């Protein structure tokens, strides 16, 4: 039995389905079971990372846990570590970010570094998955692509080897179910480091119509996110993150997806072809 925390997320949901398809027993931790949709046979547990009793109960009897923490608050990480001890779980596959190992750290990277440090010091057998930016982040462009045929983005000519969430889930499944991954850290990337402009060109080619790229500054984009409802405290964090991407500091390509799964990572073009309907 494997427990997936973050089971309704972009990666966790795919991981649940992949493990179930492979014939593994899976337990999915969710906040709202009425809205959860999983393959037949997947066991649903109710709770979240602020609920130590719920996490402990969900982890009882499992072989390993996939840990996805949207809010990298140290309190949640501490709650998770305590719950694993209470449940008798030793093995964890934790998704963090490439930002945890890029120097010098930006604020978002510091959050993930702190999470990794806590997990590393816990005595658990942890595998760290550190994805680069996600291909699915392009879905943030869908409204402007549909309505105005434009994309506004602050990363401009910074190179980013974005990664498909299918590949993250595939690596997670291997790390959970096969030996030899405890204590390892994998930087997960796609096969090519594209700029935002190049991503938009690929998307336009797949859709068969032009899309105009609008270059914004990291500050402008962060301010727009706050104006749209992102908490104000996240504004400087986002500005830092966009600046990191804009300067290609995250343009690190690795073979970790291929080395772990035995197959090449998916391309951004293939992702666009699968998701073209979202932009039409």
PDB file of C-alpha atoms in Angstrom:
ATOM      1  CA  UNK A   1       0.000   0.000   0.000  1.00  0.00           C
ATOM      2  CA  UNK A   2       1.257   3.462  -0.938  1.00  0.00           C
ATOM      3  CA  UNK A   3      -0.090   6.762   0.397  1.00  0.00           C
ATOM      4  CA  UNK A   4      -0.277   9.784  -1.910  1.00  0.00           C
ATOM      5  CA  UNK A   5      -0.512  13.178  -0.212  1.00  0.00           C
ATOM      6  CA  UNK A   6      -1.623  15.855  -2.664  1.00  0.00           C
ATOM      7  CA  UNK A   7      -3.685  13.245  -4.492  1.00  0.00           C
ATOM      8  CA  UNK A   8      -5.916  15.733  -6.313  1.00  0.00           C
ATOM      9  CA  UNK A   9      -3.018  17.845  -7.624  1.00  0.00           C
ATOM     10  CA  UNK A  10      -1.394  17.920 -11.052  1.00  0.00           C
ATOM     11  CA  UNK A  11       1.225  15.358 -10.055  1.00  0.00           C
ATOM     12  CA  UNK A  12      -0.513  13.489  -7.246  1.00  0.00           C
ATOM     13  CA  UNK A  13      -3.611  12.698  -9.287  1.00  0.00           C
ATOM     14  CA  UNK A  14      -1.529  11.226 -12.089  1.00  0.00           C
ATOM     15  CA  UNK A  15       0.559   9.276  -9.600  1.00  0.00           C
ATOM     16  CA  UNK A  16      -2.552   7.728  -8.036  1.00  0.00           C
ATOM     17  CA  UNK A  17      -3.792   6.576 -11.442  1.00  0.00           C
ATOM     18  CA  UNK A  18      -0.372   5.298 -12.489  1.00  0.00           C
ATOM     19  CA  UNK A  19       0.136   3.253  -9.325  1.00  0.00           C
ATOM     20  CA  UNK A  20      -3.393   1.846  -9.588  1.00  0.00           C
ATOM     21  CA  UNK A  21      -2.834   0.935 -13.256  1.00  0.00           C
ATOM     22  CA  UNK A  22       0.347  -0.886 -12.229  1.00  0.00           C
ATOM     23  CA  UNK A  23      -1.670  -2.987  -9.786  1.00  0.00           C
ATOM     24  CA  UNK A  24      -0.479  -1.385  -6.554  1.00  0.00           C
ATOM     25  CA  UNK A  25      -2.740  -0.739  -3.590  1.00  0.00           C
ATOM     26  CA  UNK A  26      -3.115   3.037  -3.228  1.00  0.00           C
ATOM     27  CA  UNK A  27      -4.499   5.283  -0.516  1.00  0.00           C
ATOM     28  CA  UNK A  28      -5.206   8.904  -1.463  1.00  0.00           C
ATOM     29  CA  UNK A  29      -5.293  11.661   1.160  1.00  0.00           C
ATOM     30  CA  UNK A  30      -7.862  14.337   0.288  1.00  0.00           C
ATOM     31  CA  UNK A  31      -9.627  17.212   2.013  1.00  0.00           C
ATOM     32  CA  UNK A  32     -12.973  16.803   0.246  1.00  0.00           C
ATOM     33  CA  UNK A  33     -13.756  13.166  -0.576  1.00  0.00           C
ATOM     34  CA  UNK A  34     -17.039  14.010  -2.295  1.00  0.00           C
ATOM     35  CA  UNK A  35     -15.136  15.805  -5.069  1.00  0.00           C
ATOM     36  CA  UNK A  36     -12.357  13.226  -5.437  1.00  0.00           C
ATOM     37  CA  UNK A  37     -12.406  11.034  -8.554  1.00  0.00           C
ATOM     38  CA  UNK A  38     -10.028   8.089  -8.523  1.00  0.00           C
ATOM     39  CA  UNK A  39      -9.829   4.686 -10.238  1.00  0.00           C
ATOM     40  CA  UNK A  40     -11.826   1.859  -8.746  1.00  0.00           C
ATOM     41  CA  UNK A  41     -10.069   0.272  -5.803  1.00  0.00           C
ATOM     42  CA  UNK A  42      -8.217   3.381  -4.636  1.00  0.00           C
ATOM     43  CA  UNK A  43      -8.777   3.898  -0.922  1.00  0.00           C
ATOM     44  CA  UNK A  44      -9.640   7.455   0.129  1.00  0.00           C
ATOM     45  CA  UNK A  45      -8.500   8.946   3.448  1.00  0.00           C
ATOM     46  CA  UNK A  46      -9.652  12.351   4.679  1.00  0.00           C
ATOM     47  CA  UNK A  47      -7.193  14.884   6.076  1.00  0.00           C
ATOM     48  CA  UNK A  48      -4.523  17.441   5.246  1.00  0.00           C
ATOM     49  CA  UNK A  49      -1.085  18.520   6.398  1.00  0.00           C
ATOM     50  CA  UNK A  50      -2.534  20.613   9.220  1.00  0.00           C
ATOM     51  CA  UNK A  51      -4.258  17.518  10.644  1.00  0.00           C
ATOM     52  CA  UNK A  52      -1.743  15.265  12.459  1.00  0.00           C
ATOM     53  CA  UNK A  53      -4.397  12.758  13.504  1.00  0.00           C
ATOM     54  CA  UNK A  54      -5.684  12.393   9.949  1.00  0.00           C
ATOM     55  CA  UNK A  55      -2.206  12.056   8.441  1.00  0.00           C
ATOM     56  CA  UNK A  56      -1.167   9.465  11.013  1.00  0.00           C
ATOM     57  CA  UNK A  57      -4.297   7.411  10.415  1.00  0.00           C
ATOM     58  CA  UNK A  58      -3.842   7.609   6.642  1.00  0.00           C
ATOM     59  CA  UNK A  59      -0.210   6.477   6.873  1.00  0.00           C
ATOM     60  CA  UNK A  60      -0.858   3.437   9.069  1.00  0.00           C
ATOM     61  CA  UNK A  61       0.177   0.252   7.320  1.00  0.00           C
ATOM     62  CA  UNK A  62       1.610   1.827   4.167  1.00  0.00           C
ATOM     63  CA  UNK A  63       4.960   0.916   2.636  1.00  0.00           C
ATOM     64  CA  UNK A  64       5.919   4.415   1.500  1.00  0.00           C
ATOM     65  CA  UNK A  65       4.442   7.912   1.160  1.00  0.00           C
ATOM     66  CA  UNK A  66       4.487  10.506  -1.614  1.00  0.00           C
ATOM     67  CA  UNK A  67       4.671  13.912   0.032  1.00  0.00           C
ATOM     68  CA  UNK A  68       3.501  16.959  -1.909  1.00  0.00           C
ATOM     69  CA  UNK A  69       3.220  20.133   0.140  1.00  0.00           C
ATOM     70  CA  UNK A  70       1.781  23.146  -1.692  1.00  0.00           C
ATOM     71  CA  UNK A  71       2.594  25.415   1.250  1.00  0.00           C
ATOM     72  CA  UNK A  72       6.209  24.744   2.309  1.00  0.00           C
ATOM     73  CA  UNK A  73       5.571  26.042   5.835  1.00  0.00           C
ATOM     74  CA  UNK A  74       7.933  24.386   8.335  1.00  0.00           C
ATOM     75  CA  UNK A  75       5.020  23.719  10.695  1.00  0.00           C
ATOM     76  CA  UNK A  76       3.367  21.478   8.100  1.00  0.00           C
ATOM     77  CA  UNK A  77       6.611  19.648   7.421  1.00  0.00           C
ATOM     78  CA  UNK A  78       7.091  19.078  11.149  1.00  0.00           C
ATOM     79  CA  UNK A  79       3.545  17.761  11.478  1.00  0.00           C
ATOM     80  CA  UNK A  80       4.181  15.369   8.599  1.00  0.00           C
ATOM     81  CA  UNK A  81       7.447  14.091  10.101  1.00  0.00           C
ATOM     82  CA  UNK A  82       5.821  13.462  13.481  1.00  0.00           C
ATOM     83  CA  UNK A  83       2.920  11.658  11.809  1.00  0.00           C
ATOM     84  CA  UNK A  84       5.280   9.366   9.892  1.00  0.00           C
ATOM     85  CA  UNK A  85       6.972   8.432  13.170  1.00  0.00           C
ATOM     86  CA  UNK A  86       3.647   7.742  14.852  1.00  0.00           C
ATOM     87  CA  UNK A  87       2.485   5.641  11.891  1.00  0.00           C
ATOM     88  CA  UNK A  88       5.724   3.658  11.647  1.00  0.00           C
ATOM     89  CA  UNK A  89       6.557   4.807   8.106  1.00  0.00           C
ATOM     90  CA  UNK A  90      10.235   4.969   7.099  1.00  0.00           C
ATOM     91  CA  UNK A  91      10.214   5.758   3.375  1.00  0.00           C
ATOM     92  CA  UNK A  92       9.118   9.019   1.764  1.00  0.00           C
ATOM     93  CA  UNK A  93       9.284  10.442  -1.752  1.00  0.00           C
ATOM     94  CA  UNK A  94       9.069  14.218  -1.376  1.00  0.00           C
ATOM     95  CA  UNK A  95       8.437  16.682  -4.187  1.00  0.00           C
ATOM     96  CA  UNK A  96      10.224  19.992  -3.700  1.00  0.00           C
ATOM     97  CA  UNK A  97      11.717  22.177  -6.447  1.00  0.00           C
ATOM     98  CA  UNK A  98      14.892  22.788  -8.386  1.00  0.00           C
ATOM     99  CA  UNK A  99      14.973  26.069  -6.460  1.00  0.00           C
ATOM    100  CA  UNK A 100      16.059  24.148  -3.359  1.00  0.00           C
ATOM    101  CA  UNK A 101      19.500  23.539  -4.883  1.00  0.00           C
ATOM    102  CA  UNK A 102      20.108  26.661  -7.001  1.00  0.00           C
ATOM    103  CA  UNK A 103      22.630  29.087  -5.534  1.00  0.00           C
ATOM    104  CA  UNK A 104      22.207  31.796  -4.485  1.00  0.00           C
ATOM    105  CA  UNK A 105      18.780  30.895  -3.145  1.00  0.00           C
ATOM    106  CA  UNK A 106      15.756  33.018  -3.946  1.00  0.00           C
ATOM    107  CA  UNK A 107      12.965  33.216  -1.388  1.00  0.00           C
ATOM    108  CA  UNK A 108      10.926  30.380  -2.897  1.00  0.00           C
ATOM    109  CA  UNK A 109      14.040  28.222  -3.017  1.00  0.00           C
ATOM    110  CA  UNK A 110      14.700  28.967   0.651  1.00  0.00           C
ATOM    111  CA  UNK A 111      11.253  27.615   1.524  1.00  0.00           C
ATOM    112  CA  UNK A 112      11.959  24.328  -0.236  1.00  0.00           C
ATOM    113  CA  UNK A 113      15.522  24.110   1.115  1.00  0.00           C
ATOM    114  CA  UNK A 114      14.122  24.399   4.649  1.00  0.00           C
ATOM    115  CA  UNK A 115      11.620  21.617   3.920  1.00  0.00           C
ATOM    116  CA  UNK A 116      14.388  19.372   2.595  1.00  0.00           C
ATOM    117  CA  UNK A 117      16.595  20.110   5.605  1.00  0.00           C
ATOM    118  CA  UNK A 118      13.814  19.140   8.014  1.00  0.00           C
ATOM    119  CA  UNK A 119      13.072  15.912   6.162  1.00  0.00           C
ATOM    120  CA  UNK A 120      16.767  15.054   5.881  1.00  0.00           C
ATOM    121  CA  UNK A 121      17.264  15.538   9.618  1.00  0.00           C
ATOM    122  CA  UNK A 122      14.194  13.460  10.482  1.00  0.00           C
ATOM    123  CA  UNK A 123      15.831  10.070  10.022  1.00  0.00           C
ATOM    124  CA  UNK A 124      13.327   9.102   7.313  1.00  0.00           C
ATOM    125  CA  UNK A 125      14.563   7.456   4.108  1.00  0.00           C
ATOM    126  CA  UNK A 126      13.742  10.305   1.732  1.00  0.00           C
ATOM    127  CA  UNK A 127      13.967  10.663  -2.039  1.00  0.00           C
ATOM    128  CA  UNK A 128      13.753  14.277  -3.225  1.00  0.00           C
ATOM    129  CA  UNK A 129      12.111  15.091  -6.565  1.00  0.00           C
ATOM    130  CA  UNK A 130      13.143  18.578  -7.690  1.00  0.00           C
ATOM    131  CA  UNK A 131      11.232  19.497 -10.845  1.00  0.00           C
ATOM    132  CA  UNK A 132      12.016  22.505 -12.946  1.00  0.00           C
ATOM    133  CA  UNK A 133       9.096  24.698 -13.997  1.00  0.00           C
ATOM    134  CA  UNK A 134       6.073  22.700 -15.173  1.00  0.00           C
ATOM    135  CA  UNK A 135       4.821  22.523 -18.742  1.00  0.00           C
ATOM    136  CA  UNK A 136       1.299  22.797 -17.357  1.00  0.00           C
ATOM    137  CA  UNK A 137       2.095  26.337 -16.170  1.00  0.00           C
ATOM    138  CA  UNK A 138       1.389  27.300 -19.789  1.00  0.00           C
ATOM    139  CA  UNK A 139      -2.289  26.836 -18.933  1.00  0.00           C
ATOM    140  CA  UNK A 140      -2.045  30.217 -17.181  1.00  0.00           C
ATOM    141  CA  UNK A 141      -1.958  31.642 -20.722  1.00  0.00           C
ATOM    142  CA  UNK A 142      -5.141  30.012 -21.978  1.00  0.00           C
ATOM    143  CA  UNK A 143      -7.577  32.894 -21.358  1.00  0.00           C
ATOM    144  CA  UNK A 144      -5.375  35.507 -23.015  1.00  0.00           C
ATOM    145  CA  UNK A 145      -4.605  33.163 -25.919  1.00  0.00           C
ATOM    146  CA  UNK A 146      -8.308  32.533 -26.496  1.00  0.00           C
ATOM    147  CA  UNK A 147      -9.477  36.109 -25.940  1.00  0.00           C
ATOM    148  CA  UNK A 148      -6.705  38.331 -27.337  1.00  0.00           C
ATOM    149  CA  UNK A 149      -4.191  36.054 -29.029  1.00  0.00           C
ATOM    150  CA  UNK A 150      -1.449  37.251 -26.697  1.00  0.00           C
ATOM    151  CA  UNK A 151       0.764  35.932 -23.915  1.00  0.00           C
ATOM    152  CA  UNK A 152       2.251  38.229 -21.266  1.00  0.00           C
ATOM    153  CA  UNK A 153       5.217  36.680 -19.504  1.00  0.00           C
ATOM    154  CA  UNK A 154       8.151  37.959 -17.415  1.00  0.00           C
ATOM    155  CA  UNK A 155      10.679  35.268 -18.293  1.00  0.00           C
ATOM    156  CA  UNK A 156      11.306  36.447 -21.876  1.00  0.00           C
ATOM    157  CA  UNK A 157      14.599  34.962 -23.082  1.00  0.00           C
ATOM    158  CA  UNK A 158      15.495  33.022 -19.951  1.00  0.00           C
ATOM    159  CA  UNK A 159      15.926  29.338 -20.737  1.00  0.00           C
ATOM    160  CA  UNK A 160      13.861  26.832 -18.750  1.00  0.00           C
ATOM    161  CA  UNK A 161      13.776  23.062 -19.371  1.00  0.00           C
ATOM    162  CA  UNK A 162      10.146  22.717 -18.302  1.00  0.00           C
ATOM    163  CA  UNK A 163       8.966  19.230 -17.374  1.00  0.00           C
ATOM    164  CA  UNK A 164       5.743  17.327 -18.006  1.00  0.00           C
ATOM    165  CA  UNK A 165       3.833  16.333 -14.865  1.00  0.00           C
ATOM    166  CA  UNK A 166       3.385  12.891 -16.450  1.00  0.00           C
ATOM    167  CA  UNK A 167       7.146  12.450 -16.167  1.00  0.00           C
ATOM    168  CA  UNK A 168       7.236  13.633 -12.552  1.00  0.00           C
ATOM    169  CA  UNK A 169       4.536  11.091 -11.684  1.00  0.00           C
ATOM    170  CA  UNK A 170       6.449   8.358 -13.515  1.00  0.00           C
ATOM    171  CA  UNK A 171       9.636   9.095 -11.564  1.00  0.00           C
ATOM    172  CA  UNK A 172       7.667   9.197  -8.310  1.00  0.00           C
ATOM    173  CA  UNK A 173       6.119   5.797  -9.052  1.00  0.00           C
ATOM    174  CA  UNK A 174       9.537   4.230  -9.613  1.00  0.00           C
ATOM    175  CA  UNK A 175      11.003   5.842  -6.494  1.00  0.00           C
ATOM    176  CA  UNK A 176       8.081   4.587  -4.395  1.00  0.00           C
ATOM    177  CA  UNK A 177       7.926   1.037  -5.691  1.00  0.00           C
ATOM    178  CA  UNK A 178      11.526   0.105  -6.511  1.00  0.00           C
ATOM    179  CA  UNK A 179      14.612  -0.090  -4.266  1.00  0.00           C
ATOM    180  CA  UNK A 180      17.707   2.052  -4.570  1.00  0.00           C
ATOM    181  CA  UNK A 181      16.282   5.568  -4.418  1.00  0.00           C
ATOM    182  CA  UNK A 182      16.423   6.405  -0.703  1.00  0.00           C
ATOM    183  CA  UNK A 183      18.763   9.293  -0.015  1.00  0.00           C
ATOM    184  CA  UNK A 184      18.791  10.365  -3.663  1.00  0.00           C
ATOM    185  CA  UNK A 185      17.745  13.670  -5.180  1.00  0.00           C
ATOM    186  CA  UNK A 186      16.567  14.015  -8.782  1.00  0.00           C
ATOM    187  CA  UNK A 187      16.357  17.252 -10.776  1.00  0.00           C
ATOM    188  CA  UNK A 188      13.523  16.630 -13.222  1.00  0.00           C
ATOM    189  CA  UNK A 189      13.533  18.463 -16.541  1.00  0.00           C
ATOM    190  CA  UNK A 190      12.247  18.144 -20.042  1.00  0.00           C
ATOM    191  CA  UNK A 191      14.595  17.375 -22.955  1.00  0.00           C
ATOM    192  CA  UNK A 192      15.158  20.990 -24.045  1.00  0.00           C
ATOM    193  CA  UNK A 193      15.620  24.383 -22.401  1.00  0.00           C
ATOM    194  CA  UNK A 194      13.154  26.698 -24.123  1.00  0.00           C
ATOM    195  CA  UNK A 195      12.551  30.380 -23.523  1.00  0.00           C
ATOM    196  CA  UNK A 196       9.022  31.626 -22.911  1.00  0.00           C
ATOM    197  CA  UNK A 197       9.060  33.161 -26.387  1.00  0.00           C
ATOM    198  CA  UNK A 198       9.984  29.793 -27.878  1.00  0.00           C
ATOM    199  CA  UNK A 199       7.253  28.052 -25.892  1.00  0.00           C
ATOM    200  CA  UNK A 200       4.719  30.530 -27.263  1.00  0.00           C
ATOM    201  CA  UNK A 201       6.014  29.909 -30.801  1.00  0.00           C
ATOM    202  CA  UNK A 202       5.567  26.152 -30.324  1.00  0.00           C
ATOM    203  CA  UNK A 203       2.047  26.632 -28.978  1.00  0.00           C
ATOM    204  CA  UNK A 204       1.151  28.931 -31.883  1.00  0.00           C
ATOM    205  CA  UNK A 205       2.435  26.373 -34.382  1.00  0.00           C
ATOM    206  CA  UNK A 206       0.378  23.604 -32.773  1.00  0.00           C
ATOM    207  CA  UNK A 207      -2.746  25.782 -32.726  1.00  0.00           C
ATOM    208  CA  UNK A 208      -2.157  26.944 -36.293  1.00  0.00           C
ATOM    209  CA  UNK A 209      -2.515  30.658 -35.534  1.00  0.00           C
ATOM    210  CA  UNK A 210      -0.244  33.486 -34.409  1.00  0.00           C
ATOM    211  CA  UNK A 211       0.181  34.418 -30.745  1.00  0.00           C
ATOM    212  CA  UNK A 212       1.825  37.730 -29.840  1.00  0.00           C
ATOM    213  CA  UNK A 213       4.356  37.640 -27.005  1.00  0.00           C
ATOM    214  CA  UNK A 214       4.250  40.583 -24.575  1.00  0.00           C
ATOM    215  CA  UNK A 215       7.379  40.960 -22.447  1.00  0.00           C
ATOM    216  CA  UNK A 216       6.658  42.161 -18.906  1.00  0.00           C
ATOM    217  CA  UNK A 217       9.096  42.743 -16.061  1.00  0.00           C
ATOM    218  CA  UNK A 218       9.174  40.447 -13.023  1.00  0.00           C
ATOM    219  CA  UNK A 219       7.827  43.302 -10.880  1.00  0.00           C
ATOM    220  CA  UNK A 220       4.955  44.036 -13.278  1.00  0.00           C
ATOM    221  CA  UNK A 221       3.979  40.380 -13.443  1.00  0.00           C
ATOM    222  CA  UNK A 222       4.131  39.945  -9.670  1.00  0.00           C
ATOM    223  CA  UNK A 223       2.028  43.093  -9.168  1.00  0.00           C
ATOM    224  CA  UNK A 224      -0.538  41.772 -11.652  1.00  0.00           C
ATOM    225  CA  UNK A 225      -0.726  38.476  -9.766  1.00  0.00           C
ATOM    226  CA  UNK A 226      -1.374  40.314  -6.497  1.00  0.00           C
ATOM    227  CA  UNK A 227      -4.021  42.486  -8.177  1.00  0.00           C
ATOM    228  CA  UNK A 228      -5.705  39.279  -9.385  1.00  0.00           C
ATOM    229  CA  UNK A 229      -5.943  37.885  -5.850  1.00  0.00           C
ATOM    230  CA  UNK A 230      -2.564  36.399  -4.954  1.00  0.00           C
ATOM    231  CA  UNK A 231      -1.719  37.279  -1.315  1.00  0.00           C
ATOM    232  CA  UNK A 232       0.320  40.482  -1.150  1.00  0.00           C
ATOM    233  CA  UNK A 233       3.076  38.747   0.824  1.00  0.00           C
ATOM    234  CA  UNK A 234       3.720  36.538  -2.208  1.00  0.00           C
ATOM    235  CA  UNK A 235       4.491  39.512  -4.466  1.00  0.00           C
ATOM    236  CA  UNK A 236       8.224  39.746  -3.625  1.00  0.00           C
ATOM    237  CA  UNK A 237       8.498  35.944  -3.683  1.00  0.00           C
ATOM    238  CA  UNK A 238       7.098  35.815  -7.217  1.00  0.00           C
ATOM    239  CA  UNK A 239       9.288  38.707  -8.358  1.00  0.00           C
ATOM    240  CA  UNK A 240      12.358  36.803  -7.133  1.00  0.00           C
ATOM    241  CA  UNK A 241      11.220  33.648  -8.895  1.00  0.00           C
ATOM    242  CA  UNK A 242      10.523  35.373 -12.217  1.00  0.00           C
ATOM    243  CA  UNK A 243      13.909  37.102 -12.052  1.00  0.00           C
ATOM    244  CA  UNK A 244      15.595  33.726 -11.562  1.00  0.00           C
ATOM    245  CA  UNK A 245      13.870  32.306 -14.652  1.00  0.00           C
ATOM    246  CA  UNK A 246      14.526  35.455 -16.705  1.00  0.00           C
ATOM    247  CA  UNK A 247      18.293  35.142 -16.237  1.00  0.00           C
ATOM    248  CA  UNK A 248      18.434  31.429 -17.204  1.00  0.00           C
ATOM    249  CA  UNK A 249      19.706  30.448 -13.760  1.00  0.00           C
ATOM    250  CA  UNK A 250      17.184  27.604 -13.798  1.00  0.00           C
ATOM    251  CA  UNK A 251      18.252  26.462 -17.265  1.00  0.00           C
ATOM    252  CA  UNK A 252      19.730  23.202 -15.955  1.00  0.00           C
ATOM    253  CA  UNK A 253      19.152  20.133 -18.139  1.00  0.00           C
ATOM    254  CA  UNK A 254      19.464  16.650 -16.648  1.00  0.00           C
ATOM    255  CA  UNK A 255      18.926  13.043 -17.722  1.00  0.00           C
ATOM    256  CA  UNK A 256      17.276  12.114 -14.423  1.00  0.00           C
ATOM    257  CA  UNK A 257      13.853  11.346 -15.932  1.00  0.00           C
ATOM    258  CA  UNK A 258      15.412   8.955 -18.447  1.00  0.00           C
ATOM    259  CA  UNK A 259      17.810   7.460 -15.903  1.00  0.00           C
ATOM    260  CA  UNK A 260      15.021   6.663 -13.430  1.00  0.00           C
ATOM    261  CA  UNK A 261      12.203   5.652 -15.787  1.00  0.00           C
ATOM    262  CA  UNK A 262      14.161   4.251 -18.728  1.00  0.00           C
ATOM    263  CA  UNK A 263      12.440   6.528 -21.247  1.00  0.00           C
ATOM    264  CA  UNK A 264      12.971  10.011 -22.592  1.00  0.00           C
ATOM    265  CA  UNK A 265      11.011  12.877 -21.030  1.00  0.00           C
ATOM    266  CA  UNK A 266       8.142  14.362 -23.002  1.00  0.00           C
ATOM    267  CA  UNK A 267       8.609  17.473 -25.140  1.00  0.00           C
ATOM    268  CA  UNK A 268       6.749  20.755 -24.787  1.00  0.00           C
ATOM    269  CA  UNK A 269       5.356  20.272 -28.299  1.00  0.00           C
ATOM    270  CA  UNK A 270       3.865  16.917 -27.310  1.00  0.00           C
ATOM    271  CA  UNK A 271       2.334  18.549 -24.223  1.00  0.00           C
ATOM    272  CA  UNK A 272       0.811  21.296 -26.400  1.00  0.00           C
ATOM    273  CA  UNK A 273      -0.632  18.735 -28.797  1.00  0.00           C
ATOM    274  CA  UNK A 274      -2.313  16.886 -25.913  1.00  0.00           C
ATOM    275  CA  UNK A 275      -3.671  20.083 -24.386  1.00  0.00           C
ATOM    276  CA  UNK A 276      -4.477  22.164 -27.467  1.00  0.00           C
ATOM    277  CA  UNK A 277      -8.217  22.146 -26.735  1.00  0.00           C
ATOM    278  CA  UNK A 278      -7.641  24.247 -23.605  1.00  0.00           C
ATOM    279  CA  UNK A 279      -6.396  27.127 -25.769  1.00  0.00           C
ATOM    280  CA  UNK A 280      -9.102  27.021 -28.455  1.00  0.00           C
TER     281      UNK A 280
END
